[in-house]
Structures are given as C-alpha cells and as structure tokens.
Amino acid sequence: MSQLPPLSAEDAAQVTEYVLGTLSLDERIAFEARLESEPALSLDVRGLEQKLAPLAAVGDEVTPSPGLFAKIESAIAGQGTVSNLTVIEGGKTGRDNSTASPVSVALVWWRRSAIGMGAIAAALLVALVGTQLPQQGPQSYVAVVDSNGAQPPLIVHVDLRSGTVLVRPALASVASDKSLELWYIGANSAPKSMGVVENKSLDLKLPADANKSLIEKAVFAVTLEPKGGSPTGKPTGPVVYKGTLIPE
Amino acid sequence: MTDLNLDLGPILQQVAKSDKAAFKRLYDLTSAKLLGVILRIIKDRVAAEDVLQDVYLRIWRNAARYAPEAGSANGWVVTIARNRAIDLVRRKSEQTMPENEDGEDWFAKLAEGRDREGEIMDASSLRYCLGQMEAEKRACVLDAYYEGLSREELAARYRQPVNTIKTWLHRAIAALRACMETNG
C-alpha cells in the first residue's frame, strides 16, 4: 500500500493524461519538469505506466532496418559524427567515459550535477574562451544535451580556436509556434541570449567576456520561447535544458 | 523471435553492468515489438526508427535505474518506447490522418492475449478492469494509448468537445486504477 498522501484530483488528471499522452506539448514539458522534483508524482506515473504496459504487448511486430543496431552500437562507442547523431548519452549512471574521436566530434558524457541544477538538467562542465585562446589543453568540446525526454536532444559543439558554438537539434523540431533559445549564463550574470536554435546548425560566437576562470560556474541553458525567441531579451519560457560542457 | 513472453529482468540487469552481449540479446528480443509500438504512434518509418535508436540508447544508459520493485522489466522497456514516441508526436504540428483502427479491436486483442505475457506483466486484472468500462470510453482510452492521438484528434473521432474527452479519460483511468487496486 502506498504511504504517500493521495494526489489531488488535478494531479491525478495530469498523471492520466501524461501517461496516455494527451497532454499538449507545453503541458507535457512542464509536467516532466515536475516529475524530476516530485517523487510522489513520479511514483504515481510509473505505477500507471506499469499497469497499462500489457497493452503494448498485443500489437504487431515490425522488424527494424538491418543496419539499425550497428548505429546504436556506434553511438554508444562514441564513433558517430554530428551529422549522424540521433541519440544521446549521458546521465548519472556512473558510466561516464569521454571518448575523444581524433577527427572532429566526440560524444561526451553528461554528468548530472551533484549540486542539482534544476528540474530538467544534464550538467556538463564548460570551458569558455576569453580573448586569449589557450594554446594547450582541449581545443574543442562537444556535448549532446538531453533533457530526459522533455525535448529532443541538442548537439552542442564548442570550438575554442574560432570561438564558435554549433548547436543543432538531433531530432525533429519544436512546436511550430515556439522556438528554442540558447542562453549563456556566466557566474553572477544575467543570461545572455546566444540566439534561437533552429532546425539546422547554428554558428554562434561565445560572448566576448566569457572567461575561462569561471568554468565551473557558467552554464548554458535553453528555454522554450515564442516563435522567434524571447520578446524581452530575457528568458520568458521554461528551461528545457541546462548544463555545461565537458572537454573532449 | 520471442518477444515479451520472456521476463526481461535478468537480461536488463546484465545490461546494467554494461554487458554488450546482453544488450544485443535484449535488442533481438524486443526491437520488433518496440518498433511496432512506436510506428503506431509515429507512423513515419524513418522517424520511428530514429526514436527506436534513441530508446535503446536510453535503455543502455539507464538500465541500472530499473528496480524490480517498480514493476516488470518488460513494462519498463515498452514504457520508454511509448514515451519517446509520444514526445515526438506531440511536437508535430500537423498530424497525418489517424488510422481508422478501432479502439475496440485493441481490447479484443488484449482479451485474447497470451497467458504467459499476461503473467509477466499482470495483464489479467487490466483486461478485467478494462472490460468494466463503457465501450466508447474504453475505445477512447485505447485510441489514446495505441495511436498517441491528441485530445483534439480524439474529440474529432468521438465527436465530443475536448473537455468531454478530458473528463472521459480522467474518469476512466481513475476507475480503472481503483478496479485494479481491488482486483490485482
């Protein structure tokens, strides 16, 4: 028997529609954020999912394309290139290993921050470049950003040599009346917009005052904004990704 | 190829230890079933296979998080697949025309379901409790589950206002859960 207090009628309704899949996109994103921080809710959701799971067993099978497993293996091994990436790695399972591909891009493991970076967060470490580019050490960083299913993954590639950031959604897009906007949040600073993430690679310049000494405290965040980005210059929508980058 | 007739718990526990052979075995056992689940919601084959890849990477990454107390491993796996499919379908602003598959067909399939799967995932009380629902409400719930229809699509299919659909779903699932509590 559950020892948790019963959910309110509103929450029970949300659980029902989340599990069935009928919440609108915005509602779904907001609800998933709650699941991260409300164990009672999460438990209830998992319980209902399990109860309905036998339904999935009665459907027809469809054999996947022959090369599919190889792609999965490749993604796990970190040999995929940005253009082929459709999936992400990361999380707090302790299986972190950054495998730097010598060529261009490596899959990097996200590590959830011990400090706790908010509802939907995959925390990475960011190395930022200031006016003086470091001569030694990693020159480029890649992260595949996952928000635990609330949004399609993003691939973020930071190149110190040119001071550019490439951001690309890995799967299909955001709701047609919304945009994802990328923010750089330096320590003790207000978020600075780095532009709207479209369905193509976005070359961004790191802010000129991005400072390597503030590595541990700087954060990239992505919020869900009205189409075209925030109208106010500050984040107005919910944070759907938040994290930092690990060097290759 | 066997699908969900086998308890995946032990295999999943091996996957949690980064056992690649176990992961391949899991894939061989489940990928066709999961692609079927995803395709009924996503419909586009290419996108569905993208989701399938994503699902297996999540399984690989998160296998250690599966706890048997939380439910069956088979349920865990299909839930990831279904959730990722719904994540994607909710992002599409224009749906393709939903297939005309009747929710009642799904119930019939479940009712005649194989016993072994039923044992593994406790389908018998689900079957019974779904049977207690009014046919139209049940069909609505099953359409949502199997096809990933939105409220608006359900409203169109059942010729009801969206708010009525919401009420149908809330009440039907609340009744289902209460029934399964006492008949589990």
CSV table of C-alpha atoms in Angstrom, one decimal:
chain,number,residue,atom,x,y,z
A,1,MET,CA,0.0,0.0,0.0
A,2,SER,CA,1.2,3.5,-0.8
A,3,GLN,CA,2.4,5.5,2.2
A,4,LEU,CA,2.3,8.8,0.3
A,5,PRO,CA,-0.7,11.0,0.5
A,6,PRO,CA,-3.1,10.7,-2.4
A,7,LEU,CA,-2.7,13.1,-5.3
A,8,SER,CA,-5.1,15.9,-5.8
A,9,ALA,CA,-7.7,15.5,-8.4
A,10,GLU,CA,-5.9,17.9,-10.7
A,11,ASP,CA,-2.6,16.0,-10.3
A,12,ALA,CA,-4.4,12.7,-10.9
A,13,ALA,CA,-5.9,14.1,-14.1
A,14,GLN,CA,-2.5,15.3,-15.2
A,15,VAL,CA,-0.9,11.9,-14.4
A,16,THR,CA,-3.7,10.2,-16.5
A,17,GLU,CA,-3.2,12.5,-19.5
A,18,TYR,CA,0.6,12.4,-19.3
A,19,VAL,CA,0.7,8.6,-19.3
A,20,LEU,CA,-1.9,8.4,-22.1
A,21,GLY,CA,0.0,11.0,-24.0
A,22,THR,CA,-2.8,13.5,-24.4
A,23,LEU,CA,-1.2,16.5,-22.6
A,24,SER,CA,-0.3,19.3,-25.0
A,25,LEU,CA,3.4,19.7,-25.7
A,26,ASP,CA,3.7,22.6,-23.3
A,27,GLU,CA,1.9,20.8,-20.6
A,28,ARG,CA,4.0,17.7,-21.2
A,29,ILE,CA,7.2,19.6,-20.9
A,30,ALA,CA,6.0,21.3,-17.7
A,31,PHE,CA,4.8,18.1,-16.2
A,32,GLU,CA,8.1,16.3,-16.9
A,33,ALA,CA,9.8,19.1,-15.1
A,34,ARG,CA,7.6,18.4,-12.1
A,35,LEU,CA,8.4,14.7,-12.2
A,36,GLU,CA,12.1,15.5,-11.7
A,37,SER,CA,11.4,17.1,-8.4
A,38,GLU,CA,8.2,15.5,-7.1
A,39,PRO,CA,8.7,11.9,-6.1
A,40,ALA,CA,5.1,11.2,-5.2
A,41,LEU,CA,4.0,12.3,-8.6
A,42,SER,CA,6.8,10.3,-10.3
A,43,LEU,CA,5.9,7.2,-8.4
A,44,ASP,CA,2.3,7.6,-9.4
A,45,VAL,CA,3.2,8.0,-13.1
A,46,ARG,CA,5.4,5.0,-13.1
A,47,GLY,CA,2.7,2.9,-11.4
A,48,LEU,CA,0.1,3.8,-14.0
A,49,GLU,CA,2.6,3.2,-16.8
A,50,GLN,CA,3.3,-0.3,-15.5
A,51,LYS,CA,-0.4,-1.0,-15.1
A,52,LEU,CA,-1.0,-0.1,-18.8
A,53,ALA,CA,2.1,-1.7,-20.1
A,54,PRO,CA,0.5,-5.0,-21.0
A,55,LEU,CA,-1.4,-3.1,-23.7
A,56,ALA,CA,1.8,-2.6,-25.6
A,57,ALA,CA,2.3,-6.4,-25.8
A,58,VAL,CA,-0.6,-7.1,-28.1
A,59,GLY,CA,0.5,-5.1,-31.1
A,60,ASP,CA,2.1,-6.4,-34.2
A,61,GLU,CA,5.8,-6.5,-34.5
A,62,VAL,CA,7.8,-4.7,-37.2
A,63,THR,CA,11.3,-5.7,-37.9
A,64,PRO,CA,13.7,-2.8,-37.9
A,65,SER,CA,16.1,-2.0,-40.7
A,66,PRO,CA,19.1,-4.3,-40.7
A,67,GLY,CA,21.7,-1.6,-40.0
A,68,LEU,CA,19.9,-0.2,-37.0
A,69,PHE,CA,21.7,-2.0,-34.3
A,70,ALA,CA,25.1,-1.1,-35.7
A,71,LYS,CA,24.1,2.6,-35.5
A,72,ILE,CA,23.2,2.1,-31.9
A,73,GLU,CA,26.4,0.4,-31.1
A,74,SER,CA,28.3,3.1,-32.9
A,75,ALA,CA,26.6,5.8,-30.9
A,76,ILE,CA,27.4,4.0,-27.7
A,77,ALA,CA,31.0,3.7,-28.6
A,78,GLY,CA,31.2,7.4,-29.4
A,79,GLN,CA,32.2,7.0,-33.0
A,80,GLY,CA,29.3,8.8,-34.5
A,81,THR,CA,29.7,12.1,-36.2
A,82,VAL,CA,27.5,15.1,-35.6
A,83,SER,CA,25.6,14.6,-38.8
A,84,ASN,CA,24.6,11.1,-38.0
A,85,LEU,CA,23.8,11.6,-34.4
A,86,THR,CA,20.2,11.0,-33.5
A,87,VAL,CA,20.6,9.9,-29.9
A,88,ILE,CA,22.3,10.9,-26.8
A,89,GLU,CA,24.4,9.5,-24.0
A,90,GLY,CA,24.7,10.8,-20.5
A,91,GLY,CA,23.2,10.6,-17.1
A,92,LYS,CA,24.3,9.7,-13.7
A,93,THR,CA,24.8,6.0,-14.1
A,94,GLY,CA,28.5,6.3,-13.4
A,95,ARG,CA,29.3,5.0,-16.8
A,96,ASP,CA,31.0,8.2,-17.8
A,97,ASN,CA,33.7,8.0,-20.3
A,98,SER,CA,34.6,10.6,-22.7
A,99,THR,CA,36.0,9.1,-25.9
A,100,ALA,CA,37.6,11.7,-28.0
A,101,SER,CA,37.4,10.9,-31.6
A,102,PRO,CA,40.5,12.2,-33.2
A,103,VAL,CA,38.7,13.5,-36.2
A,104,SER,CA,36.1,16.1,-35.4
A,105,VAL,CA,33.4,15.3,-33.0
A,106,ALA,CA,33.1,13.1,-30.0
A,107,LEU,CA,30.2,12.1,-27.9
A,108,VAL,CA,30.6,13.3,-24.5
A,109,TRP,CA,29.0,12.0,-21.4
A,110,TRP,CA,26.9,14.4,-19.4
A,111,ARG,CA,27.2,14.1,-15.7
A,112,ARG,CA,24.3,15.3,-13.6
A,113,SER,CA,25.5,17.9,-11.3
A,114,ALA,CA,25.7,17.0,-7.6
A,115,ILE,CA,24.6,20.4,-6.7
A,116,GLY,CA,21.3,20.0,-8.6
A,117,MET,CA,20.8,22.3,-11.5
A,118,GLY,CA,17.1,22.4,-11.7
A,119,ALA,CA,14.2,20.3,-12.9
A,120,ILE,CA,15.4,19.3,-16.3
A,121,ALA,CA,19.2,19.3,-16.2
A,122,ALA,CA,22.1,17.4,-17.5
A,123,ALA,CA,25.1,19.1,-16.1
A,124,LEU,CA,28.3,19.3,-18.0
A,125,LEU,CA,31.4,21.3,-17.4
A,126,VAL,CA,32.1,24.2,-19.6
A,127,ALA,CA,35.4,25.6,-20.7
A,128,LEU,CA,34.9,29.0,-22.0
A,129,VAL,CA,37.3,31.1,-24.0
A,130,GLY,CA,38.1,34.7,-23.4
A,131,THR,CA,40.1,37.0,-25.6
A,132,GLN,CA,43.2,34.8,-25.2
A,133,LEU,CA,42.7,31.4,-26.6
A,134,PRO,CA,44.5,28.8,-24.7
A,135,GLN,CA,47.3,27.1,-26.6
A,136,GLN,CA,47.3,23.9,-24.7
A,137,GLY,CA,44.5,21.7,-23.5
A,138,PRO,CA,41.4,20.8,-25.3
A,139,GLN,CA,40.5,23.0,-28.2
A,140,SER,CA,37.0,21.8,-28.8
A,141,TYR,CA,34.2,20.5,-26.8
A,142,VAL,CA,31.2,18.6,-27.7
A,143,ALA,CA,28.1,17.7,-25.8
A,144,VAL,CA,24.9,16.0,-26.6
A,145,VAL,CA,22.3,17.6,-24.5
A,146,ASP,CA,19.5,15.5,-23.2
A,147,SER,CA,16.7,16.8,-21.0
A,148,ASN,CA,15.4,13.4,-20.0
A,149,GLY,CA,13.0,13.2,-22.8
A,150,ALA,CA,11.3,16.5,-22.4
A,151,GLN,CA,12.9,17.8,-25.6
A,152,PRO,CA,14.7,16.3,-28.5
A,153,PRO,CA,18.4,16.2,-27.9
A,154,LEU,CA,20.7,19.0,-28.9
A,155,ILE,CA,24.2,18.7,-30.1
A,156,VAL,CA,26.5,21.5,-29.0
A,157,HIS,CA,30.0,21.8,-30.4
A,158,VAL,CA,32.3,24.4,-29.0
A,159,ASP,CA,35.4,25.2,-30.9
A,160,LEU,CA,37.9,27.3,-28.9
A,161,ARG,CA,40.0,28.2,-31.9
A,162,SER,CA,37.3,30.1,-33.6
A,163,GLY,CA,35.2,30.8,-30.5
A,164,THR,CA,32.2,29.4,-32.2
A,165,VAL,CA,29.4,27.2,-30.8
A,166,LEU,CA,27.4,24.9,-33.1
A,167,VAL,CA,24.0,23.9,-31.9
A,168,ARG,CA,21.8,21.6,-33.7
A,169,PRO,CA,18.7,19.7,-32.7
A,170,ALA,CA,19.2,16.0,-33.3
A,171,LEU,CA,15.6,15.0,-33.9
A,172,ALA,CA,12.7,16.8,-35.4
A,173,SER,CA,11.6,20.0,-34.1
A,174,VAL,CA,9.8,22.1,-31.6
A,175,ALA,CA,6.2,23.1,-31.8
A,176,SER,CA,5.6,25.4,-34.7
A,177,ASP,CA,4.7,28.4,-32.6
A,178,LYS,CA,7.7,28.1,-30.4
A,179,SER,CA,11.5,28.4,-30.6
A,180,LEU,CA,14.3,27.1,-28.5
A,181,GLU,CA,16.6,29.9,-27.4
A,182,LEU,CA,20.1,29.3,-26.1
A,183,TRP,CA,21.4,31.4,-23.2
A,184,TYR,CA,24.9,31.7,-21.8
A,185,ILE,CA,24.8,32.3,-18.1
A,186,GLY,CA,28.1,33.5,-16.7
A,187,ALA,CA,28.7,33.4,-13.0
A,188,ASN,CA,26.8,36.2,-11.3
A,189,SER,CA,25.5,37.4,-14.6
A,190,ALA,CA,22.1,37.7,-16.2
A,191,PRO,CA,21.5,35.2,-19.0
A,192,LYS,CA,22.8,36.4,-22.4
A,193,SER,CA,21.0,35.3,-25.4
A,194,MET,CA,23.0,33.4,-27.9
A,195,GLY,CA,20.2,33.2,-30.4
A,196,VAL,CA,17.5,30.9,-31.4
A,197,VAL,CA,18.2,27.3,-32.2
A,198,GLU,CA,16.7,26.3,-35.5
A,199,ASN,CA,16.5,23.0,-37.2
A,200,LYS,CA,19.9,23.5,-38.7
A,201,SER,CA,23.3,24.1,-37.3
A,202,LEU,CA,23.7,27.5,-35.7
A,203,ASP,CA,27.0,29.1,-35.5
A,204,LEU,CA,27.3,31.3,-32.5
A,205,LYS,CA,30.1,33.4,-31.1
A,206,LEU,CA,30.7,32.9,-27.5
A,207,PRO,CA,30.2,36.2,-25.6
A,208,ALA,CA,33.5,38.2,-25.7
A,209,ASP,CA,33.7,38.3,-21.9
A,210,ALA,CA,33.4,34.5,-21.5
A,211,ASN,CA,36.1,33.8,-19.1
A,212,LYS,CA,37.9,30.5,-18.6
A,213,SER,CA,38.4,31.1,-15.0
A,214,LEU,CA,34.7,30.9,-14.4
A,215,ILE,CA,34.5,27.4,-15.8
A,216,GLU,CA,32.6,25.8,-13.0
A,217,LYS,CA,30.0,28.4,-12.6
A,218,ALA,CA,29.0,29.1,-16.1
A,219,VAL,CA,26.0,27.4,-17.6
A,220,PHE,CA,24.3,27.1,-20.9
A,221,ALA,CA,20.5,27.0,-20.8
A,222,VAL,CA,17.9,26.6,-23.4
A,223,THR,CA,14.4,27.8,-22.9
A,224,LEU,CA,11.2,27.4,-24.8
A,225,GLU,CA,10.2,30.8,-26.1
A,226,PRO,CA,7.6,32.1,-28.5
A,227,LYS,CA,8.5,31.7,-32.2
A,228,GLY,CA,11.5,33.8,-33.0
A,229,GLY,CA,12.8,33.9,-29.5
A,230,SER,CA,12.1,35.9,-26.3
A,231,PRO,CA,10.5,39.2,-27.0
A,232,THR,CA,12.0,40.8,-23.9
A,233,GLY,CA,15.7,39.8,-24.2
A,234,LYS,CA,15.4,37.8,-21.1
A,235,PRO,CA,14.3,34.2,-20.8
A,236,THR,CA,10.5,34.1,-20.6
A,237,GLY,CA,9.7,30.4,-21.1
A,238,PRO,CA,10.5,27.3,-19.2
A,239,VAL,CA,14.1,26.0,-19.1
A,240,VAL,CA,14.2,22.8,-21.0
A,241,TYR,CA,17.9,22.2,-21.0
A,242,LYS,CA,20.5,23.4,-18.6
A,243,GLY,CA,24.1,22.3,-18.5
A,244,THR,CA,27.7,22.7,-19.0
A,245,LEU,CA,30.1,21.1,-21.4
A,246,ILE,CA,32.8,18.5,-20.9
A,247,PRO,CA,36.0,18.8,-22.8
A,248,GLU,CA,36.7,16.1,-25.3
B,1,MET,CA,11.6,-14.4,-32.4
B,2,THR,CA,10.2,-14.4,-28.9
B,3,ASP,CA,9.1,-11.0,-27.8
B,4,LEU,CA,7.7,-10.2,-24.4
B,5,ASN,CA,6.9,-13.8,-23.5
B,6,LEU,CA,10.2,-13.8,-21.7
B,7,ASP,CA,10.9,-12.0,-18.4
B,8,LEU,CA,13.5,-9.4,-19.4
B,9,GLY,CA,14.5,-8.7,-15.8
B,10,PRO,CA,17.7,-10.8,-15.7
B,11,ILE,CA,18.8,-9.6,-19.2
B,12,LEU,CA,18.3,-6.0,-18.1
B,13,GLN,CA,20.3,-6.5,-15.0
B,14,GLN,CA,23.2,-7.7,-17.2
B,15,VAL,CA,22.7,-4.6,-19.4
B,16,ALA,CA,23.0,-2.5,-16.3
B,17,LYS,CA,26.5,-4.0,-15.9
B,18,SER,CA,27.4,-2.8,-19.4
B,19,ASP,CA,27.2,-6.3,-20.8
B,20,LYS,CA,27.1,-5.7,-24.5
B,21,ALA,CA,26.1,-9.2,-25.4
B,22,ALA,CA,23.1,-8.9,-23.1
B,23,PHE,CA,22.2,-5.6,-24.7
B,24,LYS,CA,22.3,-7.2,-28.2
B,25,ARG,CA,20.1,-10.0,-26.9
B,26,LEU,CA,17.6,-7.6,-25.5
B,27,TYR,CA,17.6,-5.8,-28.8
B,28,ASP,CA,16.9,-9.0,-30.7
B,29,LEU,CA,14.1,-10.0,-28.3
B,30,THR,CA,12.4,-6.7,-28.2
B,31,SER,CA,13.2,-4.4,-31.1
B,32,ALA,CA,10.4,-5.6,-33.4
B,33,LYS,CA,7.8,-5.3,-30.7
B,34,LEU,CA,9.0,-1.8,-29.8
B,35,LEU,CA,9.1,-0.6,-33.4
B,36,GLY,CA,5.6,-1.8,-33.7
B,37,VAL,CA,4.6,0.3,-30.6
B,38,ILE,CA,6.4,3.4,-32.0
B,39,LEU,CA,5.1,3.0,-35.5
B,40,ARG,CA,1.5,3.0,-34.4
B,41,ILE,CA,2.1,6.4,-32.9
B,42,ILE,CA,4.7,8.0,-35.2
B,43,LYS,CA,3.7,6.3,-38.5
B,44,ASP,CA,6.7,7.7,-40.4
B,45,ARG,CA,9.1,4.8,-40.7
B,46,VAL,CA,12.3,6.8,-40.7
B,47,ALA,CA,11.3,8.9,-37.7
B,48,ALA,CA,10.1,5.8,-35.9
B,49,GLU,CA,13.5,4.2,-36.4
B,50,ASP,CA,15.2,7.3,-35.1
B,51,VAL,CA,13.1,7.0,-32.0
B,52,LEU,CA,13.9,3.3,-31.7
B,53,GLN,CA,17.6,4.1,-31.7
B,54,ASP,CA,17.1,6.7,-29.1
B,55,VAL,CA,15.1,4.2,-27.0
B,56,TYR,CA,17.8,1.7,-27.0
B,57,LEU,CA,20.4,4.2,-26.0
B,58,ARG,CA,18.3,5.2,-23.1
B,59,ILE,CA,17.9,1.6,-22.1
B,60,TRP,CA,21.7,1.2,-22.3
B,61,ARG,CA,22.2,4.3,-20.3
B,62,ASN,CA,19.5,3.8,-17.7
B,63,ALA,CA,19.4,0.1,-17.2
B,64,ALA,CA,20.9,0.4,-13.8
B,65,ARG,CA,17.9,2.6,-12.8
B,66,TYR,CA,15.4,-0.2,-13.3
B,67,ALA,CA,14.3,-1.6,-10.0
B,68,PRO,CA,12.2,-4.7,-9.9
B,69,GLU,CA,10.1,-3.3,-7.1
B,70,ALA,CA,8.9,-0.7,-9.5
B,71,GLY,CA,7.4,-3.2,-11.9
B,72,SER,CA,8.2,-5.6,-14.7
B,73,ALA,CA,11.3,-5.0,-16.8
B,74,ASN,CA,9.2,-5.7,-19.9
B,75,GLY,CA,6.9,-2.9,-18.8
B,76,TRP,CA,9.8,-0.6,-18.2
B,77,VAL,CA,11.1,-1.2,-21.7
B,78,VAL,CA,7.9,-0.7,-23.6
B,79,THR,CA,7.2,2.4,-21.5
B,80,ILE,CA,10.4,4.1,-22.6
B,81,ALA,CA,9.5,3.3,-26.2
B,82,ARG,CA,6.0,4.7,-25.9
B,83,ASN,CA,7.0,7.8,-24.0
B,84,ARG,CA,9.6,8.7,-26.6
B,85,ALA,CA,7.1,8.2,-29.4
B,86,ILE,CA,4.7,10.4,-27.6
B,87,ASP,CA,7.4,13.0,-27.1
B,88,LEU,CA,7.9,13.2,-30.8
B,89,VAL,CA,4.3,13.0,-31.9
B,90,ARG,CA,3.4,15.9,-29.7
B,91,ARG,CA,5.9,18.0,-31.5
B,92,LYS,CA,4.4,17.6,-34.8
B,93,SER,CA,2.0,20.5,-35.6
B,94,GLU,CA,0.3,18.6,-38.3
B,95,GLN,CA,-0.6,15.1,-37.8
B,96,THR,CA,-1.2,12.7,-40.7
B,97,MET,CA,-4.7,11.4,-40.8
B,98,PRO,CA,-5.1,8.9,-37.9
B,99,GLU,CA,-5.7,5.4,-39.0
B,100,ASN,CA,-9.1,4.1,-38.5
B,101,GLU,CA,-8.2,1.3,-36.2
B,102,ASP,CA,-11.0,1.0,-33.7
B,103,GLY,CA,-10.1,1.1,-30.1
B,104,GLU,CA,-12.3,-1.9,-29.6
B,105,ASP,CA,-10.1,-4.0,-31.8
B,106,TRP,CA,-7.3,-3.5,-29.3
B,107,PHE,CA,-9.4,-4.6,-26.5
B,108,ALA,CA,-10.3,-7.7,-28.3
B,109,LYS,CA,-6.7,-8.5,-28.9
B,110,LEU,CA,-5.9,-7.9,-25.2
B,111,ALA,CA,-8.8,-10.1,-24.2
B,112,GLU,CA,-7.5,-13.0,-26.1
B,113,GLY,CA,-3.9,-12.2,-25.1
B,114,ARG,CA,-1.4,-14.9,-24.4
B,115,ASP,CA,-1.3,-16.1,-20.9
B,116,ARG,CA,2.5,-16.0,-20.4
B,117,GLU,CA,2.7,-12.3,-21.2
B,118,GLY,CA,-0.2,-11.8,-19.0
B,119,GLU,CA,1.5,-13.3,-16.1
B,120,ILE,CA,4.7,-11.4,-16.7
B,121,MET,CA,3.0,-8.1,-16.9
B,122,ASP,CA,-0.1,-8.7,-14.9
B,123,ALA,CA,-2.5,-8.3,-17.7
B,124,SER,CA,-5.3,-10.2,-16.2
B,125,SER,CA,-6.6,-7.5,-13.9
B,126,LEU,CA,-6.1,-4.9,-16.6
B,127,ARG,CA,-8.2,-7.0,-19.0
B,128,TYR,CA,-10.9,-7.4,-16.4
B,129,CYS,CA,-11.0,-3.8,-15.4
B,130,LEU,CA,-11.0,-2.5,-19.0
B,131,GLY,CA,-13.9,-4.8,-19.5
B,132,GLN,CA,-15.8,-2.9,-16.8
B,133,MET,CA,-15.6,0.3,-18.8
B,134,GLU,CA,-18.2,1.6,-21.1
B,135,ALA,CA,-17.3,0.6,-24.6
B,136,GLU,CA,-16.9,4.1,-26.0
B,137,LYS,CA,-14.8,5.4,-23.1
B,138,ARG,CA,-12.6,2.3,-23.4
B,139,ALA,CA,-12.2,2.8,-27.1
B,140,CYS,CA,-11.2,6.4,-26.4
B,141,VAL,CA,-8.6,5.4,-23.8
B,142,LEU,CA,-7.2,2.7,-26.1
B,143,ASP,CA,-7.0,5.0,-29.1
B,144,ALA,CA,-5.0,7.4,-27.0
B,145,TYR,CA,-2.7,4.7,-25.8
B,146,TYR,CA,-2.1,2.9,-29.0
B,147,GLU,CA,-2.2,5.7,-31.6
B,148,GLY,CA,-1.0,8.6,-29.5
B,149,LEU,CA,-3.9,10.7,-30.5
B,150,SER,CA,-4.2,14.2,-29.1
B,151,ARG,CA,-7.2,15.5,-27.3
B,152,GLU,CA,-8.3,17.3,-30.4
B,153,GLU,CA,-8.0,14.2,-32.6
B,154,LEU,CA,-9.9,12.2,-30.0
B,155,ALA,CA,-12.5,14.9,-29.9
B,156,ALA,CA,-12.9,14.7,-33.7
B,157,ARG,CA,-13.1,11.0,-33.8
B,158,TYR,CA,-15.6,10.7,-31.0
B,159,ARG,CA,-17.5,13.9,-31.9
B,160,GLN,CA,-17.2,15.4,-28.5
B,161,PRO,CA,-15.8,18.6,-27.1
B,162,VAL,CA,-12.2,18.5,-25.9
B,163,ASN,CA,-13.3,19.0,-22.3
B,164,THR,CA,-15.5,16.0,-22.5
B,165,ILE,CA,-12.7,13.9,-23.8
B,166,LYS,CA,-10.5,15.0,-20.9
B,167,THR,CA,-13.3,14.1,-18.5
B,168,TRP,CA,-13.8,10.7,-20.1
B,169,LEU,CA,-10.1,9.9,-19.8
B,170,HIS,CA,-9.7,11.2,-16.2
B,171,ARG,CA,-12.7,9.2,-15.0
B,172,ALA,CA,-12.0,6.1,-17.0
B,173,ILE,CA,-8.4,5.8,-15.7
B,174,ALA,CA,-9.4,6.7,-12.2
B,175,ALA,CA,-12.0,3.9,-12.3
B,176,LEU,CA,-9.5,1.5,-13.9
B,177,ARG,CA,-6.9,2.2,-11.2
B,178,ALA,CA,-9.4,1.7,-8.4
B,179,CYS,CA,-10.6,-1.5,-10.0
B,180,MET,CA,-7.0,-2.8,-10.4
B,181,GLU,CA,-6.3,-2.0,-6.8
B,182,THR,CA,-9.0,-4.3,-5.7
B,183,ASN,CA,-8.5,-6.9,-8.3
B,184,GLY,CA,-4.8,-7.0,-8.6
